[in-house]
mmCIF file of C-alpha atoms in Angstrom:
data_model
loop_
_atom_site.group_PDB
_atom_site.id
_atom_site.type_symbol
_atom_site.label_atom_id
_atom_site.label_comp_id
_atom_site.label_asym_id
_atom_site.label_seq_id
_atom_site.Cartn_x
_atom_site.Cartn_y
_atom_site.Cartn_z
ATOM 1 C CA UNK A 1 47.910 -197.176 -164.798
ATOM 2 C CA UNK A 2 44.907 -195.822 -166.741
ATOM 3 C CA UNK A 3 43.211 -199.096 -167.737
ATOM 4 C CA UNK A 4 40.142 -198.330 -169.866
ATOM 5 C CA UNK A 5 39.467 -194.659 -170.595
ATOM 6 C CA UNK A 6 36.289 -193.329 -172.168
ATOM 7 C CA UNK A 7 35.784 -189.868 -173.632
ATOM 8 C CA UNK A 8 33.700 -187.835 -173.307
ATOM 9 C CA UNK A 9 32.166 -188.453 -169.870
ATOM 10 C CA UNK A 10 28.965 -186.552 -170.664
ATOM 11 C CA UNK A 11 27.300 -185.368 -173.844
ATOM 12 C CA UNK A 12 23.981 -183.862 -174.868
ATOM 13 C CA UNK A 13 22.900 -184.197 -178.490
ATOM 14 C CA UNK A 14 19.950 -183.048 -180.503
ATOM 15 C CA UNK A 15 18.003 -185.608 -182.508
ATOM 16 C CA UNK A 16 19.735 -186.237 -185.828
ATOM 17 C CA UNK A 17 23.200 -185.134 -184.729
ATOM 18 C CA UNK A 18 26.153 -187.450 -184.978
ATOM 19 C CA UNK A 19 28.955 -188.184 -182.558
ATOM 20 C CA UNK A 20 31.759 -190.605 -181.800
ATOM 21 C CA UNK A 21 32.575 -192.102 -178.429
ATOM 22 C CA UNK A 22 36.191 -193.062 -177.905
ATOM 23 C CA UNK A 23 37.464 -195.954 -175.828
ATOM 24 C CA UNK A 24 41.178 -196.408 -175.198
ATOM 25 C CA UNK A 25 42.893 -199.207 -173.290
ATOM 26 C CA UNK A 26 46.534 -199.471 -172.320
ATOM 27 C CA UNK A 27 46.568 -203.154 -171.327
ATOM 28 C CA UNK A 28 47.296 -204.539 -174.818
ATOM 29 C CA UNK A 29 43.993 -206.425 -174.776
ATOM 30 C CA UNK A 30 42.751 -208.145 -177.908
ATOM 31 C CA UNK A 31 39.036 -207.975 -177.088
ATOM 32 C CA UNK A 32 37.035 -204.767 -176.768
ATOM 33 C CA UNK A 33 33.324 -204.217 -176.227
ATOM 34 C CA UNK A 34 30.677 -201.509 -176.218
ATOM 35 C CA UNK A 35 27.631 -201.840 -173.950
ATOM 36 C CA UNK A 36 24.696 -199.638 -173.116
ATOM 37 C CA UNK A 37 23.083 -199.530 -169.700
ATOM 38 C CA UNK A 38 19.441 -198.587 -169.295
ATOM 39 C CA UNK A 39 17.415 -198.533 -166.058
ATOM 40 C CA UNK A 40 16.191 -201.968 -165.028
ATOM 41 C CA UNK A 41 17.816 -203.704 -167.998
ATOM 42 C CA UNK A 42 21.401 -204.337 -166.990
ATOM 43 C CA UNK A 43 24.057 -203.999 -169.687
ATOM 44 C CA UNK A 44 23.433 -204.954 -173.282
ATOM 45 C CA UNK A 45 26.176 -205.592 -175.812
ATOM 46 C CA UNK A 46 26.133 -203.270 -178.831
ATOM 47 C CA UNK A 47 29.246 -204.295 -180.783
ATOM 48 C CA UNK A 48 32.515 -205.969 -179.988
ATOM 49 C CA UNK A 49 35.926 -206.671 -181.483
ATOM 50 C CA UNK A 50 38.199 -209.687 -181.113
ATOM 51 C CA UNK A 51 41.249 -207.939 -182.528
ATOM 52 C CA UNK A 52 42.579 -204.993 -184.488
ATOM 53 C CA UNK A 53 40.642 -204.513 -187.721
ATOM 54 C CA UNK A 54 37.722 -206.737 -186.663
ATOM 55 C CA UNK A 55 34.226 -205.882 -185.457
ATOM 56 C CA UNK A 56 31.071 -207.891 -184.799
ATOM 57 C CA UNK A 57 27.473 -207.196 -183.849
ATOM 58 C CA UNK A 58 26.178 -207.737 -180.364
ATOM 59 C CA UNK A 59 22.656 -207.859 -179.010
ATOM 60 C CA UNK A 60 21.546 -204.293 -179.904
ATOM 61 C CA UNK A 61 23.669 -203.038 -182.849
ATOM 62 C CA UNK A 62 21.068 -201.017 -184.770
ATOM 63 C CA UNK A 63 21.833 -197.299 -185.051
ATOM 64 C CA UNK A 64 25.504 -197.724 -184.121
ATOM 65 C CA UNK A 65 28.738 -198.312 -185.990
ATOM 66 C CA UNK A 66 32.169 -199.168 -184.661
ATOM 67 C CA UNK A 67 35.770 -199.210 -185.809
ATOM 68 C CA UNK A 68 38.929 -200.801 -184.437
ATOM 69 C CA UNK A 69 41.716 -199.322 -186.567
ATOM 70 C CA UNK A 70 44.244 -199.508 -183.755
ATOM 71 C CA UNK A 71 44.445 -202.252 -181.159
ATOM 72 C CA UNK A 72 44.198 -199.842 -178.251
ATOM 73 C CA UNK A 73 41.165 -197.891 -179.518
ATOM 74 C CA UNK A 74 37.550 -198.855 -180.125
ATOM 75 C CA UNK A 75 35.247 -196.149 -181.475
ATOM 76 C CA UNK A 76 31.455 -196.148 -181.258
ATOM 77 C CA UNK A 77 29.617 -193.918 -183.713
ATOM 78 C CA UNK A 78 26.070 -192.646 -183.789
ATOM 79 C CA UNK A 79 25.317 -191.360 -187.297
ATOM 80 C CA UNK A 80 21.894 -189.867 -186.539
ATOM 81 C CA UNK A 81 21.121 -189.805 -182.836
ATOM 82 C CA UNK A 82 17.628 -190.657 -181.603
ATOM 83 C CA UNK A 83 16.070 -190.150 -178.145
ATOM 84 C CA UNK A 84 16.016 -193.953 -177.747
ATOM 85 C CA UNK A 85 19.808 -193.807 -177.675
ATOM 86 C CA UNK A 86 19.790 -191.835 -174.434
ATOM 87 C CA UNK A 87 21.743 -194.135 -172.163
ATOM 88 C CA UNK A 88 24.973 -194.729 -170.316
ATOM 89 C CA UNK A 89 27.588 -196.303 -172.574
ATOM 90 C CA UNK A 90 30.335 -198.512 -171.204
ATOM 91 C CA UNK A 91 33.425 -199.752 -172.948
ATOM 92 C CA UNK A 92 35.283 -202.851 -171.763
ATOM 93 C CA UNK A 93 38.399 -204.722 -172.782
ATOM 94 C CA UNK A 94 39.815 -208.157 -172.078
ATOM 95 C CA UNK A 95 42.783 -210.306 -172.998
ATOM 96 C CA UNK A 96 41.120 -213.684 -173.503
ATOM 97 C CA UNK A 97 37.424 -212.949 -173.858
ATOM 98 C CA UNK A 98 36.708 -214.103 -170.321
ATOM 99 C CA UNK A 99 37.582 -211.302 -167.903
ATOM 100 C CA UNK A 100 36.421 -207.843 -168.940
ATOM 101 C CA UNK A 101 37.584 -204.549 -167.463
ATOM 102 C CA UNK A 102 35.251 -201.574 -167.739
ATOM 103 C CA UNK A 103 35.665 -197.865 -168.253
ATOM 104 C CA UNK A 104 33.824 -195.261 -166.168
ATOM 105 C CA UNK A 105 31.086 -194.729 -168.743
ATOM 106 C CA UNK A 106 29.715 -191.976 -170.985
ATOM 107 C CA UNK A 107 26.341 -190.462 -170.158
ATOM 108 C CA UNK A 108 24.558 -189.491 -173.365
ATOM 109 C CA UNK A 109 21.308 -187.580 -173.588
ATOM 110 C CA UNK A 110 19.547 -187.153 -176.921
ATOM 111 C CA UNK A 111 16.899 -184.440 -176.915
ATOM 112 C CA UNK B 1 17.633 -217.113 -175.639
ATOM 113 C CA UNK B 2 20.133 -216.622 -172.864
ATOM 114 C CA UNK B 3 18.819 -214.854 -169.795
ATOM 115 C CA UNK B 4 20.111 -213.846 -166.370
ATOM 116 C CA UNK B 5 17.719 -212.924 -163.570
ATOM 117 C CA UNK B 6 18.345 -211.162 -160.282
ATOM 118 C CA UNK B 7 16.133 -209.644 -157.622
ATOM 119 C CA UNK B 8 16.221 -205.856 -157.839
ATOM 120 C CA UNK B 9 16.695 -204.795 -154.218
ATOM 121 C CA UNK B 10 18.249 -206.034 -150.982
ATOM 122 C CA UNK B 11 18.473 -204.160 -147.692
ATOM 123 C CA UNK B 12 20.622 -205.299 -144.768
ATOM 124 C CA UNK B 13 22.015 -203.864 -141.552
ATOM 125 C CA UNK B 14 25.691 -203.111 -141.152
ATOM 126 C CA UNK B 15 27.526 -206.152 -139.807
ATOM 127 C CA UNK B 16 25.008 -208.654 -141.172
ATOM 128 C CA UNK B 17 25.691 -210.988 -144.086
ATOM 129 C CA UNK B 18 24.234 -210.181 -147.495
ATOM 130 C CA UNK B 19 23.256 -212.840 -150.003
ATOM 131 C CA UNK B 20 22.555 -211.805 -153.575
ATOM 132 C CA UNK B 21 21.050 -214.452 -155.840
ATOM 133 C CA UNK B 22 21.129 -214.966 -159.581
ATOM 134 C CA UNK B 23 19.724 -217.524 -161.999
ATOM 135 C CA UNK B 24 20.893 -218.075 -165.549
ATOM 136 C CA UNK B 25 19.786 -220.166 -168.482
ATOM 137 C CA UNK B 26 22.852 -220.931 -170.609
ATOM 138 C CA UNK B 27 24.233 -224.286 -169.508
ATOM 139 C CA UNK B 28 27.295 -223.790 -171.735
ATOM 140 C CA UNK B 29 28.557 -220.822 -169.698
ATOM 141 C CA UNK B 30 32.232 -221.205 -168.911
ATOM 142 C CA UNK B 31 32.554 -218.414 -166.356
ATOM 143 C CA UNK B 32 30.107 -216.651 -164.065
ATOM 144 C CA UNK B 33 30.896 -213.210 -162.725
ATOM 145 C CA UNK B 34 29.966 -210.715 -160.065
ATOM 146 C CA UNK B 35 30.506 -207.038 -160.806
ATOM 147 C CA UNK B 36 29.965 -204.085 -158.467
ATOM 148 C CA UNK B 37 28.817 -200.651 -159.639
ATOM 149 C CA UNK B 38 28.974 -197.659 -157.322
ATOM 150 C CA UNK B 39 26.903 -194.557 -158.165
ATOM 151 C CA UNK B 40 28.176 -192.759 -161.252
ATOM 152 C CA UNK B 41 30.985 -195.251 -161.770
ATOM 153 C CA UNK B 42 31.803 -198.103 -164.098
ATOM 154 C CA UNK B 43 31.641 -201.789 -163.309
ATOM 155 C CA UNK B 44 34.307 -203.259 -161.073
ATOM 156 C CA UNK B 45 34.982 -206.989 -161.304
ATOM 157 C CA UNK B 46 34.514 -208.417 -157.810
ATOM 158 C CA UNK B 47 35.017 -212.095 -158.401
ATOM 159 C CA UNK B 48 34.296 -214.875 -160.856
ATOM 160 C CA UNK B 49 33.922 -218.636 -160.787
ATOM 161 C CA UNK B 50 34.668 -221.227 -163.401
ATOM 162 C CA UNK B 51 31.674 -223.357 -164.277
ATOM 163 C CA UNK B 52 33.235 -226.591 -162.991
ATOM 164 C CA UNK B 53 33.618 -225.173 -159.458
ATOM 165 C CA UNK B 54 31.030 -225.212 -156.685
ATOM 166 C CA UNK B 55 32.418 -222.527 -154.423
ATOM 167 C CA UNK B 56 34.993 -219.775 -154.356
ATOM 168 C CA UNK B 57 35.977 -217.706 -151.348
ATOM 169 C CA UNK B 58 37.852 -214.420 -151.455
ATOM 170 C CA UNK B 59 38.127 -212.591 -148.122
ATOM 171 C CA UNK B 60 34.577 -211.445 -147.242
ATOM 172 C CA UNK B 61 33.117 -212.753 -150.495
ATOM 173 C CA UNK B 62 31.810 -216.279 -151.047
ATOM 174 C CA UNK B 63 30.440 -217.396 -154.387
ATOM 175 C CA UNK B 64 28.297 -220.528 -154.572
ATOM 176 C CA UNK B 65 27.398 -222.174 -157.866
ATOM 177 C CA UNK B 66 24.675 -224.787 -158.269
ATOM 178 C CA UNK B 67 25.126 -225.824 -161.856
ATOM 179 C CA UNK B 68 22.211 -228.263 -161.818
ATOM 180 C CA UNK B 69 19.777 -225.490 -160.861
ATOM 181 C CA UNK B 70 21.724 -222.793 -162.756
ATOM 182 C CA UNK B 71 21.837 -220.733 -159.583
ATOM 183 C CA UNK B 72 24.660 -218.432 -158.500
ATOM 184 C CA UNK B 73 24.923 -216.536 -155.231
ATOM 185 C CA UNK B 74 27.235 -213.946 -153.740
ATOM 186 C CA UNK B 75 27.567 -213.761 -149.975
ATOM 187 C CA UNK B 76 29.181 -210.724 -148.403
ATOM 188 C CA UNK B 77 30.172 -211.292 -144.789
ATOM 189 C CA UNK B 78 30.155 -208.442 -142.260
ATOM 190 C CA UNK B 79 28.513 -206.064 -144.724
ATOM 191 C CA UNK B 80 29.667 -202.441 -144.446
ATOM 192 C CA UNK B 81 28.087 -199.193 -145.622
ATOM 193 C CA UNK B 82 30.807 -199.033 -148.276
ATOM 194 C CA UNK B 83 29.332 -202.193 -149.803
ATOM 195 C CA UNK B 84 26.206 -200.252 -150.811
ATOM 196 C CA UNK B 85 26.121 -200.483 -154.610
ATOM 197 C CA UNK B 86 24.484 -202.311 -157.481
ATOM 198 C CA UNK B 87 25.733 -205.862 -157.978
ATOM 199 C CA UNK B 88 25.545 -207.476 -161.395
ATOM 200 C CA UNK B 89 25.667 -211.153 -162.131
ATOM 201 C CA UNK B 90 26.894 -212.113 -165.606
ATOM 202 C CA UNK B 91 27.467 -215.308 -167.530
ATOM 203 C CA UNK B 92 30.073 -215.733 -170.216
ATOM 204 C CA UNK B 93 30.855 -218.314 -172.836
ATOM 205 C CA UNK B 94 33.851 -219.063 -175.028
ATOM 206 C CA UNK B 95 32.767 -216.393 -177.483
ATOM 207 C CA UNK B 96 33.744 -213.773 -174.916
ATOM 208 C CA UNK B 97 30.295 -212.219 -174.745
ATOM 209 C CA UNK B 98 28.742 -211.519 -171.363
ATOM 210 C CA UNK B 99 25.042 -211.619 -170.557
ATOM 211 C CA UNK B 100 24.207 -209.438 -167.572
ATOM 212 C CA UNK B 101 21.381 -209.546 -165.095
ATOM 213 C CA UNK B 102 19.429 -206.397 -164.278
ATOM 214 C CA UNK B 103 21.478 -205.746 -161.158
ATOM 215 C CA UNK B 104 20.634 -205.954 -157.443
ATOM 216 C CA UNK B 105 20.754 -202.714 -155.499
ATOM 217 C CA UNK B 106 22.226 -203.427 -152.069
ATOM 218 C CA UNK B 107 21.411 -200.912 -149.359
ATOM 219 C CA UNK B 108 23.347 -201.183 -146.097
ATOM 220 C CA UNK B 109 21.810 -199.404 -143.120
ATOM 221 C CA UNK B 110 23.959 -198.382 -140.139
#
């Protein structure tokens, strides 16, 4: 029972490089979310999706794009990474928008 | 805008009770949550309470909600060293978006 799986677990990028973080859930959840966690600031919502083919902006969407082509996958893209995007990224999914289940996180460093 | 506030640190001795407090601003919140994060791990949902409830008990965990004061607390009875972690309070509304507090780091000393 995998739940929410994030890949990769760690990544180091140079400024200006691009990358995609993958989130996969096997619980048939409609809702999926991407958060970033920075020291002393809790989790902040980047983008979210309420169903396959839909995406919406969260609290801190600038510099990120997302896609939800398949119900089980939610991709977070960084087109041109900046040091300010150094963070821990968490994906979550939920079936009714109320209870969210989190992945283990991706630690990203941008040099 | 919506905001959730928590104290940053709490230290207790093993066997004592721990009380972690949280205040929030959005009176339209439908659910309030407590998540636990162990070092290097993701967030684990501990418990949640619907906004029309005052209290919820689940084994060693007791959640109290004072809706008038917008105050939420999590009490952990007989705290163990394995309870050492960061605890996040979060509020949610019908839109499915959660607003998290900064997290309270609980340190349990033997």
